[in-house]
Amino acid sequence: MKRPLADLLSYLIRRPSPPPSPSPPPEEMAEKPQRKHSGWKCMPYIIGNETFEKLAGAGLLANFTVYLVSEFHMKQVKAANVVNIFFGTTNFAPLVGAFLSDAYAGRFNTLAVSSIISFLGMLTLTLSAAVPQLRPPSCPSPAANSVPCPTPSGLHLGVLYLSMALLVVGAGGIRPCSLPFGVDQFDRTSENDREGLKRFFNWYYFTSTLALFIAMTVMVYVQDSISWSIGFGIPTSLMLVALVLFFLGTPLYVHVPPNGSVFSGIAQVFVAAFHNRRLPLPSSTAALYNPISHDHYVTPLPLTHTFPFLTKAAILSPSIGSPPSSWRLCTLQQVEEVKCLIRIIPIWASGIICFIALGQQWTFAVLQSLKMNRHLGPHFKIPPGSVGTISMLGLTLFIPVYDMVIVPVARRITKLEGGITLLQRQGVGLVISIFSMVAAAMVEKKRRDKSLEGVAISVLWLMPPLLVMGVAEAFNGVGQIEFYNRQFPEHMQTLAGSLFFCSLAGASYLSSLLISVVRKATDGEGRRSWLEDDIDKGRLDYFYYLIAVMGVVNLIYFVICASFYRYKGVEEVKVVKEGGGEGDIEVFKVVKS
């Protein structure tokens, strides 16, 4: 399952239309008749499947840290590590799922198999909560040192990790294919279907976001206050409903066959460039392979001067042979698409450190809330797994302010359509994420000091840092999604969507590594680790300050990378001759348009 805010971000941004699958030439379409697009008739099945799947997945895992601590008696820091690794793997899996879907299986088959596997994972996790023999015996007093809680056996951990593995595989297939499969059901040459597609996006994201909010409030409350087995059983039942809805629509679906993976095209450019490495750069773009594209959805990219080594992959040469192999000769469009990817990667890396800061709301913030007074009135007690909704609240409240107030004011100053550039938006988010960690450290120090005095302060003290995290995500997280959608070529949009989740994956893995390193480095004779299993005995505030310092270093790195970045579509290429005499080399230089 991906982190809930990632779903919310995708909904809240002014999302550009997702790229359709490459359209074949008209003559190919005539040769391969296709089932008629059913358009909106398919949507009850696809949207229903997505809604119930999201409600099931988020409802099952939003409270996962608490489940590991309370039911499997894991030490708090170990539970945080397990959750970080699990979320990281879950967010990395869509990259693999997208490759398998595009290259081999197709979206329908990938969705069908992945949904079944995801259901089996949920069922296994539910059984671990419902069957006493599949989890450690209950602990009468988990907080009492004199009564150690039973540790999980190999069987208990085997069942738990099996359920997690199945959920990772399921998410890897569902997440990259669900939205594109819905888009496949519309005929983009039809005006009615184009209008229906807009309605599909609206309803898709509305229902997904609604499902996330319900999961993180109602489902978490049931798990925390009534029963884990019931709290897990409801989402699992909803996933079964999602499966039934998906297969009920089978007679209506259009099945777009797999048309090759973008990763193959990337590899071809590097291989072809290596084969042609000894060829000189040509004096004219006419010597480069640049056939006319029949795909009117793809914007042709001009030749740029960056990475001239890769430009050699498109050089026409008699030595290549006829017909040329795609591993020896690539189109200019292919080459420039790979260049776009290379330019984006350094910017992408900066988002990982940002999400290390924002990811603390799903691990240590939950553990903090367990030590705080979570009562609102005499009868209601906030579930620990619901504290992350505070950050979601900050994001949802800030987005309208950003669109209706900040952007118009900034637009008058900068004369830019968006008020600020996409990179500036990400940079502001990085700055705010640093302040969120400083605020979190200050609140943690107050909480710890009062807790050592025997006083549990209100969980509402977590609101300021969590709200600031939400604002940081509104800038950086939303900015990343918009940046990838606008800067990636159309053929790489599947990769663009996966790259955002890879940021979350990288943040989760690095968080786990950071926790292990900090525990080892700060633990020694005569002193306690910053990250003790009892956070009152550790110094979690120091850990937050460390993440803030890492954020400062990351901000400097981002500013350097951003200063060298060139936006797609703002450059034109001229051929300039350098040197003189026989054997001189002609190179491509870029002049801003």
CSV table of N, CA and C in Angstrom, one decimal, residues 9-10 13-19 179 205 344 422 426 477-500 565 568:
chain,number,residue,atom,x,y,z
A,9,LEU,N,-2.3,13.6,-2.8
A,9,LEU,CA,-1.6,14.6,-3.7
A,9,LEU,C,-2.0,14.5,-5.1
A,10,SER,N,-2.1,13.2,-5.6
A,10,SER,CA,-2.5,13.0,-7.0
A,10,SER,C,-3.9,13.6,-7.3
A,13,ILE,N,-3.7,18.0,-7.0
A,13,ILE,CA,-3.0,18.9,-8.0
A,13,ILE,C,-3.9,19.0,-9.2
A,14,ARG,N,-3.6,20.1,-9.9
A,14,ARG,CA,-4.3,20.3,-11.2
A,14,ARG,C,-3.7,19.3,-12.2
A,15,ARG,N,-4.2,18.2,-12.2
A,15,ARG,CA,-3.5,17.1,-12.9
A,15,ARG,C,-3.7,17.2,-14.4
A,16,PRO,N,-2.5,17.1,-15.2
A,16,PRO,CA,-2.6,17.1,-16.6
A,16,PRO,C,-3.2,15.7,-17.0
A,17,SER,N,-3.7,15.7,-18.2
A,17,SER,CA,-4.3,14.4,-18.7
A,17,SER,C,-3.2,13.4,-18.8
A,18,PRO,N,-3.5,12.2,-18.2
A,18,PRO,CA,-2.5,11.1,-18.3
A,18,PRO,C,-2.3,10.7,-19.8
A,19,PRO,N,-1.1,10.3,-20.1
A,19,PRO,CA,-0.8,10.0,-21.5
A,19,PRO,C,-1.5,8.8,-22.0
A,179,LEU,N,-5.4,3.4,-12.9
A,179,LEU,CA,-5.8,4.6,-13.6
A,179,LEU,C,-5.7,4.4,-15.2
A,205,TYR,N,-10.6,10.3,-8.4
A,205,TYR,CA,-9.8,10.8,-7.3
A,205,TYR,C,-10.7,11.2,-6.2
A,344,ILE,N,16.4,14.8,-15.0
A,344,ILE,CA,15.4,14.8,-13.9
A,344,ILE,C,15.9,14.0,-12.7
A,422,LEU,N,8.2,25.3,-11.2
A,422,LEU,CA,8.1,24.0,-10.5
A,422,LEU,C,9.2,23.7,-9.6
A,426,GLN,N,9.2,23.2,-5.3
A,426,GLN,CA,9.8,22.1,-4.6
A,426,GLN,C,10.8,22.6,-3.5
A,477,GLY,N,5.7,17.8,-2.4
A,477,GLY,CA,5.1,16.5,-2.9
A,477,GLY,C,4.3,16.8,-4.1
A,478,VAL,N,3.4,17.8,-4.0
A,478,VAL,CA,2.6,18.2,-5.2
A,478,VAL,C,3.5,18.7,-6.3
A,479,GLY,N,4.5,19.5,-5.9
A,479,GLY,CA,5.4,20.0,-6.9
A,479,GLY,C,6.1,18.9,-7.6
A,480,GLN,N,6.5,17.8,-6.9
A,480,GLN,CA,7.2,16.7,-7.6
A,480,GLN,C,6.3,16.1,-8.6
A,481,ILE,N,5.1,15.8,-8.3
A,481,ILE,CA,4.1,15.1,-9.2
A,481,ILE,C,3.9,16.0,-10.4
A,482,GLU,N,3.7,17.3,-10.2
A,482,GLU,CA,3.5,18.2,-11.4
A,482,GLU,C,4.8,18.3,-12.2
A,483,PHE,N,5.9,18.3,-11.6
A,483,PHE,CA,7.2,18.4,-12.3
A,483,PHE,C,7.4,17.2,-13.1
A,484,TYR,N,7.1,16.0,-12.6
A,484,TYR,CA,7.3,14.8,-13.4
A,484,TYR,C,6.4,14.7,-14.6
A,485,ASN,N,5.1,15.1,-14.3
A,485,ASN,CA,4.1,15.0,-15.4
A,485,ASN,C,4.4,16.0,-16.5
A,486,ARG,N,5.0,17.1,-16.2
A,486,ARG,CA,5.2,18.1,-17.2
A,486,ARG,C,6.6,17.9,-17.9
A,487,GLN,N,7.6,17.4,-17.2
A,487,GLN,CA,8.9,17.3,-17.7
A,487,GLN,C,9.2,16.0,-18.4
A,488,PHE,N,8.5,14.9,-18.0
A,488,PHE,CA,8.7,13.6,-18.7
A,488,PHE,C,8.1,13.6,-20.0
A,489,PRO,N,8.7,13.1,-21.0
A,489,PRO,CA,8.1,12.9,-22.3
A,489,PRO,C,6.8,11.9,-22.2
A,490,GLU,N,5.9,12.0,-23.2
A,490,GLU,CA,4.7,11.3,-23.1
A,490,GLU,C,4.9,9.8,-23.0
A,491,HIS,N,5.9,9.3,-23.7
A,491,HIS,CA,6.2,7.8,-23.7
A,491,HIS,C,6.7,7.3,-22.3
A,492,MET,N,7.1,8.3,-21.5
A,492,MET,CA,7.7,7.9,-20.2
A,492,MET,C,6.7,8.2,-19.0
A,493,GLN,N,5.5,8.5,-19.3
A,493,GLN,CA,4.6,8.9,-18.2
A,493,GLN,C,4.3,7.8,-17.2
A,494,THR,N,4.3,6.6,-17.6
A,494,THR,CA,4.2,5.5,-16.7
A,494,THR,C,5.4,5.5,-15.7
A,495,LEU,N,6.6,5.7,-16.3
A,495,LEU,CA,7.8,5.8,-15.4
A,495,LEU,C,7.7,7.0,-14.5
A,496,ALA,N,7.1,8.1,-15.0
A,496,ALA,CA,7.0,9.4,-14.2
A,496,ALA,C,6.2,9.1,-13.0
A,497,GLY,N,5.1,8.4,-13.1
A,497,GLY,CA,4.2,8.1,-12.0
A,497,GLY,C,4.9,7.2,-11.0
A,498,SER,N,5.7,6.2,-11.5
A,498,SER,CA,6.4,5.3,-10.6
A,498,SER,C,7.5,6.0,-9.9
A,499,LEU,N,8.1,7.0,-10.5
A,499,LEU,CA,9.3,7.7,-9.9
A,499,LEU,C,8.9,8.3,-8.6
A,500,PHE,N,7.7,8.9,-8.6
A,500,PHE,CA,7.3,9.6,-7.3
A,500,PHE,C,7.2,8.5,-6.2
A,565,TYR,N,19.5,22.9,-14.1
A,565,TYR,CA,18.4,22.2,-14.8
A,565,TYR,C,17.9,23.1,-15.9
A,568,LYS,N,12.1,21.3,-20.1
A,568,LYS,CA,11.8,20.7,-21.4
A,568,LYS,C,11.0,21.8,-22.2
